[in-house]
Short mmCIF file of C-alpha atoms in Angstrom, two decimals:
data_model
loop_
_atom_site.label_atom_id
_atom_site.label_comp_id
_atom_site.label_asym_id
_atom_site.label_seq_id
_atom_site.Cartn_x
_atom_site.Cartn_y
_atom_site.Cartn_z
CA UNK A 1 29.25 -5.75 -3.42
CA UNK A 2 25.95 -7.25 -2.44
CA UNK A 3 22.91 -5.40 -2.66
CA UNK A 4 19.31 -6.42 -1.55
CA UNK A 5 16.39 -5.96 0.33
CA UNK A 6 16.94 -5.05 3.93
CA UNK A 7 13.22 -4.07 5.17
CA UNK A 8 10.07 -4.57 3.43
CA UNK A 9 6.27 -4.24 4.53
CA UNK A 10 2.91 -4.62 3.01
CA UNK A 11 -0.68 -3.24 3.44
CA UNK A 12 -4.29 -3.96 2.35
CA UNK A 13 -7.24 -1.99 3.57
CA UNK A 14 -10.03 -3.82 5.92
CA UNK A 15 -12.65 -3.37 3.51
CA UNK A 16 -13.59 -6.04 1.02
CA UNK A 17 -16.28 -6.66 -1.70
CA UNK A 18 -17.25 -10.10 -3.22
CA UNK A 19 -17.33 -10.98 -6.76
CA UNK A 20 -21.10 -12.05 -6.03
CA UNK A 21 -21.91 -8.62 -4.99
CA UNK A 22 -20.50 -6.92 -8.26
CA UNK A 23 -22.02 -9.76 -10.54
CA UNK A 24 -25.45 -9.32 -8.95
CA UNK A 25 -25.41 -5.61 -9.58
CA UNK A 26 -24.53 -6.14 -13.50
CA UNK A 27 -26.33 -9.20 -14.22
CA UNK A 28 -23.33 -11.62 -14.38
CA UNK A 29 -22.80 -15.11 -13.33
CA UNK A 30 -20.49 -15.15 -10.43
CA UNK A 31 -19.69 -18.57 -10.75
CA UNK A 32 -18.47 -17.75 -14.23
CA UNK A 33 -16.08 -15.04 -13.01
CA UNK A 34 -14.77 -16.84 -10.51
CA UNK A 35 -14.03 -20.06 -12.66
CA UNK A 36 -12.68 -17.90 -15.36
CA UNK A 37 -10.72 -15.24 -13.61
CA UNK A 38 -9.84 -17.26 -10.34
CA UNK A 39 -11.15 -14.23 -8.28
CA UNK A 40 -13.25 -14.46 -5.36
CA UNK A 41 -12.94 -10.87 -3.37
CA UNK A 42 -11.03 -7.81 -3.57
CA UNK A 43 -9.85 -5.13 -1.07
CA UNK A 44 -11.58 -1.55 -1.45
CA UNK A 45 -9.99 1.46 -0.19
CA UNK A 46 -11.76 3.32 2.80
CA UNK A 47 -13.04 6.66 2.27
CA UNK A 48 -9.84 8.22 4.22
CA UNK A 49 -7.35 5.84 2.09
CA UNK A 50 -5.50 6.63 -0.76
CA UNK A 51 -2.31 5.70 -2.29
CA UNK A 52 -0.35 7.99 -0.21
CA UNK A 53 -1.81 6.34 3.15
CA UNK A 54 -1.32 2.77 1.67
CA UNK A 55 2.51 3.55 0.91
CA UNK A 56 2.76 5.30 4.44
CA UNK A 57 1.79 2.16 6.14
CA UNK A 58 3.63 -0.26 3.93
CA UNK A 59 6.82 1.98 4.20
CA UNK A 60 6.38 2.04 7.97
CA UNK A 61 6.36 -1.70 8.18
CA UNK A 62 9.54 -1.82 6.30
CA UNK A 63 11.20 0.67 8.46
CA UNK A 64 10.56 -1.62 11.25
CA UNK A 65 11.93 -4.56 9.60
CA UNK A 66 15.09 -2.56 8.41
CA UNK A 67 15.69 -1.12 12.03
CA UNK A 68 17.60 2.00 10.13
CA UNK A 69 17.12 5.91 11.06
CA UNK A 70 14.84 7.02 8.12
CA UNK A 71 17.07 10.07 7.67
CA UNK A 72 19.61 7.80 6.17
CA UNK A 73 17.42 6.92 3.22
CA UNK A 74 18.52 8.63 0.17
CA UNK A 75 15.49 8.15 -2.48
CA UNK A 76 12.03 7.52 -2.16
CA UNK A 77 10.30 6.46 -5.27
CA UNK A 78 6.36 5.50 -5.20
CA UNK A 79 5.14 3.82 -8.27
CA UNK A 80 1.20 4.13 -8.64
CA UNK A 81 -1.49 4.93 -11.51
CA UNK A 82 -3.69 6.52 -8.76
CA UNK A 83 -1.55 9.35 -7.19
CA UNK A 84 -3.63 11.57 -5.18
CA UNK A 85 -2.68 14.64 -7.15
CA UNK A 86 -2.25 14.89 -11.05
CA UNK A 87 0.79 17.47 -9.99
CA UNK A 88 2.37 17.30 -6.30
CA UNK A 89 4.18 14.22 -5.60
CA UNK A 90 2.84 11.90 -3.20
CA UNK A 91 6.30 11.06 -1.86
CA UNK A 92 6.61 14.32 -0.25
CA UNK A 93 3.85 13.40 1.96
CA UNK A 94 5.12 9.82 3.00
CA UNK A 95 8.83 11.09 3.41
CA UNK A 96 7.79 14.02 5.48
CA UNK A 97 5.60 11.85 7.62
CA UNK A 98 7.99 9.19 8.28
CA UNK A 99 10.73 11.78 9.18
CA UNK A 100 12.95 11.07 5.97
CA UNK A 101 13.42 14.71 4.94
CA UNK A 102 14.76 17.09 3.98
CA UNK A 103 17.91 15.19 2.56
CA UNK A 104 16.36 12.97 0.14
CA UNK A 105 15.52 12.73 -3.49
CA UNK A 106 11.97 11.90 -4.30
CA UNK A 107 10.04 11.05 -7.31
CA UNK A 108 6.62 9.84 -8.15
CA UNK A 109 6.69 6.86 -10.82
CA UNK A 110 4.11 5.90 -13.22
CA UNK A 111 3.98 2.67 -15.79
CA UNK A 112 0.75 1.20 -15.44
CA UNK A 113 1.13 -1.83 -12.86
CA UNK A 114 4.83 -2.00 -12.65
CA UNK A 115 5.58 1.55 -11.55
CA UNK A 116 6.45 -0.25 -8.21
CA UNK A 117 8.98 -2.49 -9.70
CA UNK A 118 10.37 0.44 -11.52
CA UNK A 119 11.26 2.17 -8.20
CA UNK A 120 12.81 -1.28 -6.95
CA UNK A 121 15.05 -1.39 -10.12
CA UNK A 122 16.27 2.31 -9.52
CA UNK A 123 16.79 1.82 -5.74
CA UNK A 124 18.82 -1.15 -6.20
CA UNK A 125 21.01 0.62 -8.94
CA UNK A 126 21.54 3.90 -6.63
CA UNK A 127 22.90 1.55 -3.76
CA UNK A 128 24.70 -0.69 -6.35
CA UNK A 129 26.30 2.69 -7.67
CA UNK A 130 27.46 3.79 -4.13
CA UNK A 131 25.25 6.63 -4.72
CA UNK A 132 23.24 6.38 -1.40
CA UNK A 133 23.52 4.16 1.35
CA UNK A 134 19.74 3.10 1.42
CA UNK A 135 16.80 3.64 -0.82
CA UNK A 136 13.14 2.90 -0.76
CA UNK A 137 10.89 1.68 -3.40
CA UNK A 138 7.04 1.59 -2.78
CA UNK A 139 4.26 0.08 -5.14
CA UNK A 140 0.76 1.02 -4.27
CA UNK A 141 -2.62 1.82 -5.72
CA UNK A 142 -6.45 2.30 -5.38
CA UNK A 143 -6.92 1.08 -8.93
CA UNK A 144 -9.78 2.18 -10.88
CA UNK A 145 -12.29 -0.28 -12.87
CA UNK A 146 -15.22 1.24 -14.70
CA UNK A 147 -18.60 0.27 -13.08
CA UNK A 148 -19.56 -3.32 -15.22
CA UNK A 149 -16.17 -3.59 -16.76
CA UNK A 150 -14.34 -6.76 -16.00
CA UNK A 151 -11.87 -4.91 -14.44
CA UNK A 152 -14.40 -4.04 -11.64
CA UNK A 153 -13.82 -7.36 -10.55
CA UNK A 154 -10.37 -7.04 -10.01
CA UNK A 155 -9.21 -3.15 -9.38
CA UNK A 156 -8.06 -3.30 -5.71
CA UNK A 157 -6.18 -1.31 -3.23
CA UNK A 158 -3.20 -2.09 -1.42
CA UNK A 159 0.87 -1.90 -1.84
CA UNK A 160 4.21 -3.11 -0.76
CA UNK A 161 7.47 -1.18 0.28
CA UNK A 162 10.89 -2.27 -0.09
CA UNK A 163 14.24 -0.59 1.33
CA UNK A 164 17.27 -1.30 -0.58
CA UNK A 165 20.81 -1.41 1.11
CA UNK A 166 24.12 -3.32 1.04
CA UNK A 167 24.89 -3.89 4.76
CA UNK A 168 25.95 -7.49 5.10
CA UNK A 169 24.40 -7.84 8.18
CA UNK A 170 20.88 -6.34 7.36
CA UNK A 171 20.19 -8.01 3.65
CA UNK A 172 17.10 -10.07 3.66
CA UNK A 173 16.89 -10.89 0.18
CA UNK A 174 20.00 -10.25 -2.14
CA UNK A 175 19.44 -9.19 -5.56
CA UNK A 176 21.43 -11.62 -7.69
CA UNK A 177 20.12 -10.58 -11.40
CA UNK A 178 17.79 -7.94 -12.79
CA UNK A 179 16.37 -7.47 -16.28
CA UNK A 180 13.83 -5.54 -18.13
CA UNK A 181 11.78 -6.11 -21.20
CA UNK A 182 9.99 -3.33 -22.79
CA UNK A 183 7.98 -2.36 -26.19
CA UNK A 184 5.43 0.07 -27.42
CA UNK A 185 2.18 -2.07 -26.98
CA UNK A 186 -1.14 -0.17 -26.43
CA UNK A 187 -3.10 -3.08 -24.45
CA UNK A 188 -4.26 -0.62 -21.50
CA UNK A 189 -4.22 3.01 -20.92
CA UNK A 190 -6.07 6.17 -19.37
CA UNK A 191 -6.23 9.39 -21.17
CA UNK A 192 -5.69 12.62 -19.26
CA UNK A 193 -8.76 13.58 -17.01
CA UNK A 194 -10.43 10.41 -17.83
CA UNK A 195 -11.85 8.46 -14.61
CA UNK A 196 -11.55 5.07 -15.94
CA UNK A 197 -8.73 3.50 -17.94
CA UNK A 198 -9.70 1.53 -21.50
CA UNK A 199 -8.07 -1.72 -22.53
CA UNK A 200 -7.81 -3.82 -25.38
CA UNK A 201 -10.07 -6.82 -24.27
CA UNK A 202 -8.43 -10.00 -25.30
CA UNK A 203 -5.40 -8.08 -26.53
CA UNK A 204 -4.25 -7.59 -23.16
CA UNK A 205 -3.33 -11.41 -23.17
CA UNK A 206 -0.82 -12.94 -25.63
CA UNK A 207 0.63 -9.71 -26.97
CA UNK A 208 0.78 -7.69 -23.80
CA UNK A 209 0.95 -9.56 -20.46
CA UNK A 210 2.26 -13.01 -22.01
CA UNK A 211 4.66 -11.86 -24.35
CA UNK A 212 6.49 -9.27 -21.90
CA UNK A 213 6.54 -11.42 -18.67
CA UNK A 214 7.46 -14.92 -20.27
CA UNK A 215 10.04 -13.07 -22.31
CA UNK A 216 11.32 -11.03 -19.04
CA UNK A 217 11.17 -14.26 -17.17
CA UNK A 218 13.04 -16.59 -19.48
CA UNK A 219 15.53 -13.90 -20.55
CA UNK A 220 16.68 -13.36 -16.91
CA UNK A 221 16.54 -16.90 -16.14
CA UNK A 222 18.89 -17.54 -19.28
CA UNK A 223 21.01 -14.67 -18.03
CA UNK A 224 21.44 -16.54 -14.66
CA UNK A 225 21.88 -19.91 -16.13
CA UNK A 226 18.79 -21.07 -14.11
CA UNK A 227 15.87 -22.89 -14.82
CA UNK A 228 12.49 -22.97 -12.97
CA UNK A 229 13.68 -26.16 -11.12
CA UNK A 230 16.56 -24.33 -9.29
CA UNK A 231 14.36 -21.73 -8.54
CA UNK A 232 12.28 -22.08 -5.42
CA UNK A 233 9.64 -19.31 -5.78
CA UNK A 234 7.98 -17.28 -8.52
CA UNK A 235 5.93 -14.18 -8.32
CA UNK A 236 4.45 -12.68 -11.47
CA UNK A 237 2.14 -9.83 -12.00
CA UNK A 238 -1.37 -10.93 -11.17
CA UNK A 239 -4.07 -8.89 -13.27
CA UNK A 240 -6.42 -12.03 -12.26
CA UNK A 241 -5.88 -15.28 -10.64
CA UNK A 242 -5.52 -17.19 -14.08
CA UNK A 243 -2.82 -15.41 -16.20
CA UNK A 244 0.28 -15.73 -13.27
CA UNK A 245 -0.31 -19.51 -13.32
CA UNK A 246 -0.37 -19.89 -16.98
CA UNK A 247 2.91 -17.46 -17.54
CA UNK A 248 4.49 -19.56 -14.57
CA UNK A 249 3.75 -22.76 -16.64
CA UNK A 250 5.00 -21.54 -19.56
CA UNK A 251 8.26 -20.98 -17.90
CA UNK A 252 8.29 -24.25 -16.40
CA UNK A 253 6.95 -23.34 -12.63
CA UNK A 254 4.68 -25.51 -10.90
CA UNK A 255 1.53 -23.95 -9.14
CA UNK A 256 3.12 -24.81 -5.55
CA UNK A 257 6.03 -22.56 -6.29
CA UNK A 258 3.66 -19.67 -7.15
CA UNK A 259 0.96 -20.15 -4.55
CA UNK A 260 3.07 -18.27 -1.43
CA UNK A 261 2.86 -15.06 -3.35
CA UNK A 262 -0.57 -15.83 -5.20
CA UNK A 263 -2.53 -13.29 -3.22
CA UNK A 264 -5.00 -12.13 -6.07
CA UNK A 265 -8.05 -14.17 -5.65
CA UNK A 266 -8.55 -12.60 -1.85
CA UNK A 267 -6.99 -9.07 -2.49
CA UNK A 268 -7.49 -8.31 -6.29
CA UNK A 269 -4.99 -6.57 -8.36
CA UNK A 270 -3.20 -4.15 -6.58
CA UNK A 271 -1.72 -2.67 -9.97
CA UNK A 272 1.50 -0.96 -9.01
CA UNK A 273 1.36 -3.12 -5.63
CA UNK A 274 0.60 -6.49 -7.35
CA UNK A 275 3.77 -8.36 -7.84
CA UNK A 276 5.46 -6.23 -4.75
CA UNK A 277 2.62 -7.64 -2.69
CA UNK A 278 3.40 -11.07 -4.27
CA UNK A 279 6.99 -10.73 -3.26
CA UNK A 280 6.15 -9.72 0.13
CA UNK A 281 3.61 -12.49 0.81
CA UNK A 282 6.34 -15.07 -0.32
CA UNK A 283 9.10 -13.72 2.00
CA UNK A 284 6.13 -13.77 4.67
CA UNK A 285 5.45 -17.44 4.19
CA UNK A 286 7.48 -19.70 2.20
CA UNK A 287 10.87 -18.19 1.98
CA UNK A 288 13.67 -19.80 3.51
CA UNK A 289 17.38 -18.79 3.87
CA UNK A 290 18.97 -19.95 0.45
CA UNK A 291 15.96 -19.84 -1.73
CA UNK A 292 15.86 -18.03 -4.78
CA UNK A 293 12.86 -16.32 -6.04
CA UNK A 294 12.00 -14.76 -9.51
CA UNK A 295 9.82 -11.87 -9.63
CA UNK A 296 8.52 -10.36 -12.82
CA UNK A 297 6.31 -7.40 -12.89
CA UNK A 298 4.07 -6.25 -15.84
CA UNK A 299 3.11 -2.79 -16.78
CA UNK A 300 0.65 -1.95 -19.81
CA UNK A 301 2.25 0.04 -22.28
CA UNK A 302 4.16 -2.34 -22.15
CA UNK A 303 7.05 -3.78 -20.17
CA UNK A 304 8.30 -6.44 -17.24
CA UNK A 305 10.82 -5.79 -14.65
CA UNK A 306 12.38 -8.95 -13.60
CA UNK A 307 14.50 -9.77 -10.44
CA UNK A 308 16.04 -13.02 -9.03
CA UNK A 309 16.56 -12.37 -5.23
CA UNK A 310 18.25 -14.88 -2.90
CA UNK A 311 16.78 -15.12 0.52
CA UNK A 312 19.29 -14.89 3.54
CA UNK A 313 19.08 -16.07 7.09
CA UNK A 314 17.73 -12.38 8.14
CA UNK A 315 14.48 -13.47 7.00
CA UNK A 316 13.75 -15.47 9.96
CA UNK A 317 14.54 -12.60 12.44
CA UNK A 318 12.55 -9.78 10.76
CA UNK A 319 9.14 -11.93 9.51
CA UNK A 320 7.33 -11.55 12.49
CA UNK A 321 8.28 -7.98 13.33
CA UNK A 322 5.33 -6.57 11.53
CA UNK A 323 1.78 -7.80 10.64
CA UNK A 324 2.32 -10.05 7.58
CA UNK A 325 0.57 -9.55 4.40
CA UNK A 326 -1.50 -13.02 4.28
CA UNK A 327 -2.54 -11.92 8.04
CA UNK A 328 -3.80 -8.82 6.73
CA UNK A 329 -5.78 -10.43 3.97
CA UNK A 330 -7.24 -13.09 5.87
CA UNK A 331 -7.70 -10.95 9.12
CA UNK A 332 -10.36 -8.20 10.17
CA UNK A 333 -12.43 -7.48 7.09
CA UNK A 334 -15.65 -5.77 6.58
CA UNK A 335 -17.75 -6.55 3.43
CA UNK A 336 -19.46 -3.59 1.45
CA UNK A 337 -22.68 -3.82 -0.34
CA UNK A 338 -22.39 -2.28 -3.75
CA UNK A 339 -23.97 0.77 -2.86
CA UNK A 340 -21.32 1.38 -0.13
CA UNK A 341 -18.48 0.28 -2.43
CA UNK A 342 -19.63 2.83 -5.19
CA UNK A 343 -19.81 5.80 -2.50
CA UNK A 344 -16.38 4.61 -1.14
CA UNK A 345 -14.85 4.59 -4.72
CA UNK A 346 -16.54 8.00 -5.77
CA UNK A 347 -18.55 6.06 -8.36
CA UNK A 348 -21.61 8.10 -7.50
CA UNK A 349 -22.56 11.85 -8.71
CA UNK A 350 -23.10 14.04 -5.90
CA UNK A 351 -24.95 17.11 -5.71
CA UNK A 352 -22.78 19.37 -3.76
CA UNK A 353 -25.57 21.76 -2.60
CA UNK A 354 -27.34 18.88 -0.74
CA UNK B 1 -7.45 28.68 2.10
CA UNK B 2 -5.98 26.10 4.57
CA UNK B 3 -2.99 25.82 3.18
CA UNK B 4 -0.78 27.85 5.68
CA UNK B 5 -2.57 26.28 8.57
CA UNK B 6 -2.35 22.69 7.32
CA UNK B 7 1.66 23.41 6.65
CA UNK B 8 2.29 24.71 9.88
CA UNK B 9 0.67 21.75 11.66
CA UNK B 10 2.67 18.99 9.65
CA UNK B 11 4.88 17.89 12.42
CA UNK B 12 1.84 17.39 14.77
CA UNK B 13 -0.46 15.96 12.41
CA UNK B 14 1.78 13.56 10.65
CA UNK B 15 4.19 12.53 13.27
CA UNK B 16 2.65 13.06 16.51
CA UNK B 17 5.16 15.46 17.31
CA UNK B 18 4.80 16.99 20.63
CA UNK B 19 6.57 17.92 23.85
CA UNK B 20 7.03 16.67 27.43
CA UNK B 21 7.58 18.43 30.66
CA UNK B 22 10.89 17.93 32.17
CA UNK B 23 9.77 18.90 35.58
CA UNK B 24 6.51 16.80 35.57
CA UNK B 25 6.72 14.32 32.73
CA UNK B 26 3.32 15.42 31.28
CA UNK B 27 3.20 15.01 27.70
CA UNK B 28 1.26 17.46 25.30
CA UNK B 29 -0.06 17.46 21.57
CA UNK B 30 -0.10 20.03 20.40
CA UNK B 31 3.17 21.19 22.07
CA UNK B 32 2.65 23.77 25.02
CA UNK B 33 5.14 26.67 25.72
CA UNK B 34 4.33 26.29 29.32
CA UNK B 35 3.22 23.28 31.47
CA UNK B 36 0.02 23.51 34.16
CA UNK B 37 2.89 22.61 36.76
CA UNK B 38 4.42 25.57 36.02
CA UNK B 39 7.70 24.53 34.29
CA UNK B 40 8.91 26.28 31.11
CA UNK B 41 11.22 23.48 30.62
CA UNK B 42 9.77 21.20 27.97
CA UNK B 43 11.46 18.80 25.44
CA UNK B 44 10.09 17.59 22.14
CA UNK B 45 8.72 14.26 22.27
CA UNK B 46 7.26 12.18 19.76
CA UNK B 47 3.86 10.51 20.98
CA UNK B 48 3.40 6.81 20.90
CA UNK B 49 0.95 5.36 18.08
CA UNK B 50 -0.93 3.04 20.47
CA UNK B 51 -3.46 3.71 23.03
CA UNK B 52 -6.69 2.78 24.42
CA UNK B 53 -10.12 4.71 24.37
CA UNK B 54 -10.82 6.92 27.02
CA UNK B 55 -13.96 8.31 25.82
CA UNK B 56 -15.95 8.80 22.49
CA UNK B 57 -18.78 10.11 21.06
CA UNK B 58 -20.91 9.60 17.82
CA UNK B 59 -21.26 12.10 15.15
CA UNK B 60 -24.63 12.06 13.45
CA UNK B 61 -24.87 15.66 12.35
CA UNK B 62 -21.28 16.50 10.80
CA UNK B 63 -19.78 19.51 9.55
CA UNK B 64 -20.27 20.08 5.50
CA UNK B 65 -17.05 18.21 4.82
CA UNK B 66 -17.45 15.01 6.61
CA UNK B 67 -20.86 14.44 5.70
CA UNK B 68 -20.54 11.46 3.61
CA UNK B 69 -18.88 9.79 6.18
CA UNK B 70 -21.90 9.96 8.94
CA UNK B 71 -22.26 8.50 11.22
CA UNK B 72 -18.96 8.38 12.65
CA UNK B 73 -17.00 8.28 16.00
CA UNK B 74 -14.64 10.85 17.38
CA UNK B 75 -12.52 9.47 20.27
CA UNK B 76 -10.12 10.68 23.06
CA UNK B 77 -7.28 8.28 23.02
CA UNK B 78 -4.61 7.78 26.16
CA UNK B 79 -1.56 6.81 24.45
CA UNK B 80 1.17 4.42 25.61
CA UNK B 81 4.04 6.64 27.18
CA UNK B 82 1.65 9.63 27.81
CA UNK B 83 -0.36 11.99 26.21
CA UNK B 84 -3.98 12.08 25.00
CA UNK B 85 -5.40 13.06 21.40
CA UNK B 86 -8.73 13.51 19.93
CA UNK B 87 -9.31 11.82 16.45
CA UNK B 88 -11.69 10.43 14.29
CA UNK B 89 -12.22 6.52 14.70
CA UNK B 90 -11.79 4.67 11.12
CA UNK B 91 -12.14 1.12 9.83
CA UNK B 92 -14.34 0.20 13.10
CA UNK B 93 -18.03 -0.53 13.04
CA UNK B 94 -19.76 1.75 15.69
CA UNK B 95 -20.88 -1.31 17.72
CA UNK B 96 -17.20 -2.31 18.12
CA UNK B 97 -16.13 0.78 19.81
CA UNK B 98 -15.89 0.97 23.55
CA UNK B 99 -14.15 2.89 26.43
CA UNK B 100 -10.82 1.06 27.09
CA UNK B 101 -10.55 -0.78 23.83
CA UNK B 102 -7.12 -0.85 22.66
CA UNK B 103 -6.57 1.08 19.22
CA UNK B 104 -3.71 1.90 16.74
CA UNK B 105 -2.97 5.04 15.29
CA UNK B 106 -3.15 5.25 11.61
CA UNK B 107 -2.27 7.87 9.05
CA UNK B 108 -5.16 8.90 6.94
CA UNK B 109 -6.98 11.65 4.77
CA UNK B 110 -8.71 13.95 7.04
CA UNK B 111 -10.36 15.99 4.36
CA UNK B 112 -9.81 17.58 1.13
CA UNK B 113 -10.39 21.25 0.42
CA UNK B 114 -13.21 20.72 -2.04
CA UNK B 115 -13.01 19.48 -5.66
CA UNK B 116 -9.58 21.08 -6.54
CA UNK B 117 -7.87 22.00 -3.14
CA UNK B 118 -5.13 19.96 -1.15
CA UNK B 119 -5.47 16.94 0.88
CA UNK B 120 -5.12 16.96 4.52
CA UNK B 121 -3.56 14.12 6.11
CA UNK B 122 -3.19 13.45 9.70
CA UNK B 123 -3.97 10.88 12.29
CA UNK B 124 -6.84 8.82 13.06
CA UNK B 125 -7.35 5.43 15.15
CA UNK B 126 -8.99 2.16 14.75
CA UNK B 127 -9.73 -0.42 17.20
CA UNK B 128 -7.03 -3.42 16.77
#
């Protein structure tokens, strides 16, 4: 039985901040940042946006493309490291708002930047096992980056939703292979009640991101008996612009195979929604029926989930049904000053009595 | 404590779940038990998430819970397929807000109950 994505959607906020604006605040050279990280601007959530509202909008678009009754969805998993509550699920709000309750299994996932692909992994397995007809996974974040930290240039907001199913006439991208590569690697973390994460600086590169992403990519391609020449498009987790291109090179991919999903220079790192947004951007733009897509996520701590998808004819029917991610990234947007950005992100200590 | 009130209003605030008079076709949100036409025969009706601005006002001296959002607009939106709602205008510079402009309804956080209370979600609109 073939199982695949039968509906997908992505969302990013309208607000942006440019690298120049952040660099001016902290005395950095913006050209060095842009050249070093291949980042130009990032999305910023409005004051009334959070992981729940972003997940909702992505899921709403996914439901339009799937064309199914929301009540037929058996599970909803939202992966994020910025769930609005420490205790109370994000998924219940989204499911209630989209009319998916009460016959549904819901859980919030967390595994740094790969919490979204974790949900995809489990949803695929639910449908594959015959446990349920449809299952929805969402990766969404309003990422935290400490002021003046290098992360502040990349930590962004956005996410994607995917509905998995096995209806032959509904599959947009069939899952051919899955694989996961995981070790205990403390490259990035946030302790309980801490506002901002900590990271191991350069340690986040070779022993963490590259080891896991490249191993997962290499192993799933070996499992499938495929090389980079057999796969049309590749999506890797995008903590900055440079890392996914380098990981792709190590696996034999050319920049042109990565570019359709390489959204990070203009949206930033949407954490749990990073590689998911790369996948939606690829489906939205370059993917043609018959194409293969490799997707490899990365979550600090650390692990990578890998998928090989085969695109089906239905992509051409559903692509234009809702706003496409590249259109949201390039469309209506408002640039913030650093002061406005600091207010939006709750970085200013306020006096509740004023 | 706003939990019970928020909980009771979830269908309306999350899904624009109102009702429609079977006799005259008028649409209501929040739902009514009796239509001004006199009919008590109303059916559940989910309002559209698209509409246009019927009128609006700019709030410059807001209630305490909205003080960090000022200035912001509140609009009356006429929805496609019937019904009007009143909601905040988000994601839109004030100078872009005009009567007759097309808006989409979006799902947003309306307010949070202090530092430790619940987040209340619901509908707002933004100019397309």
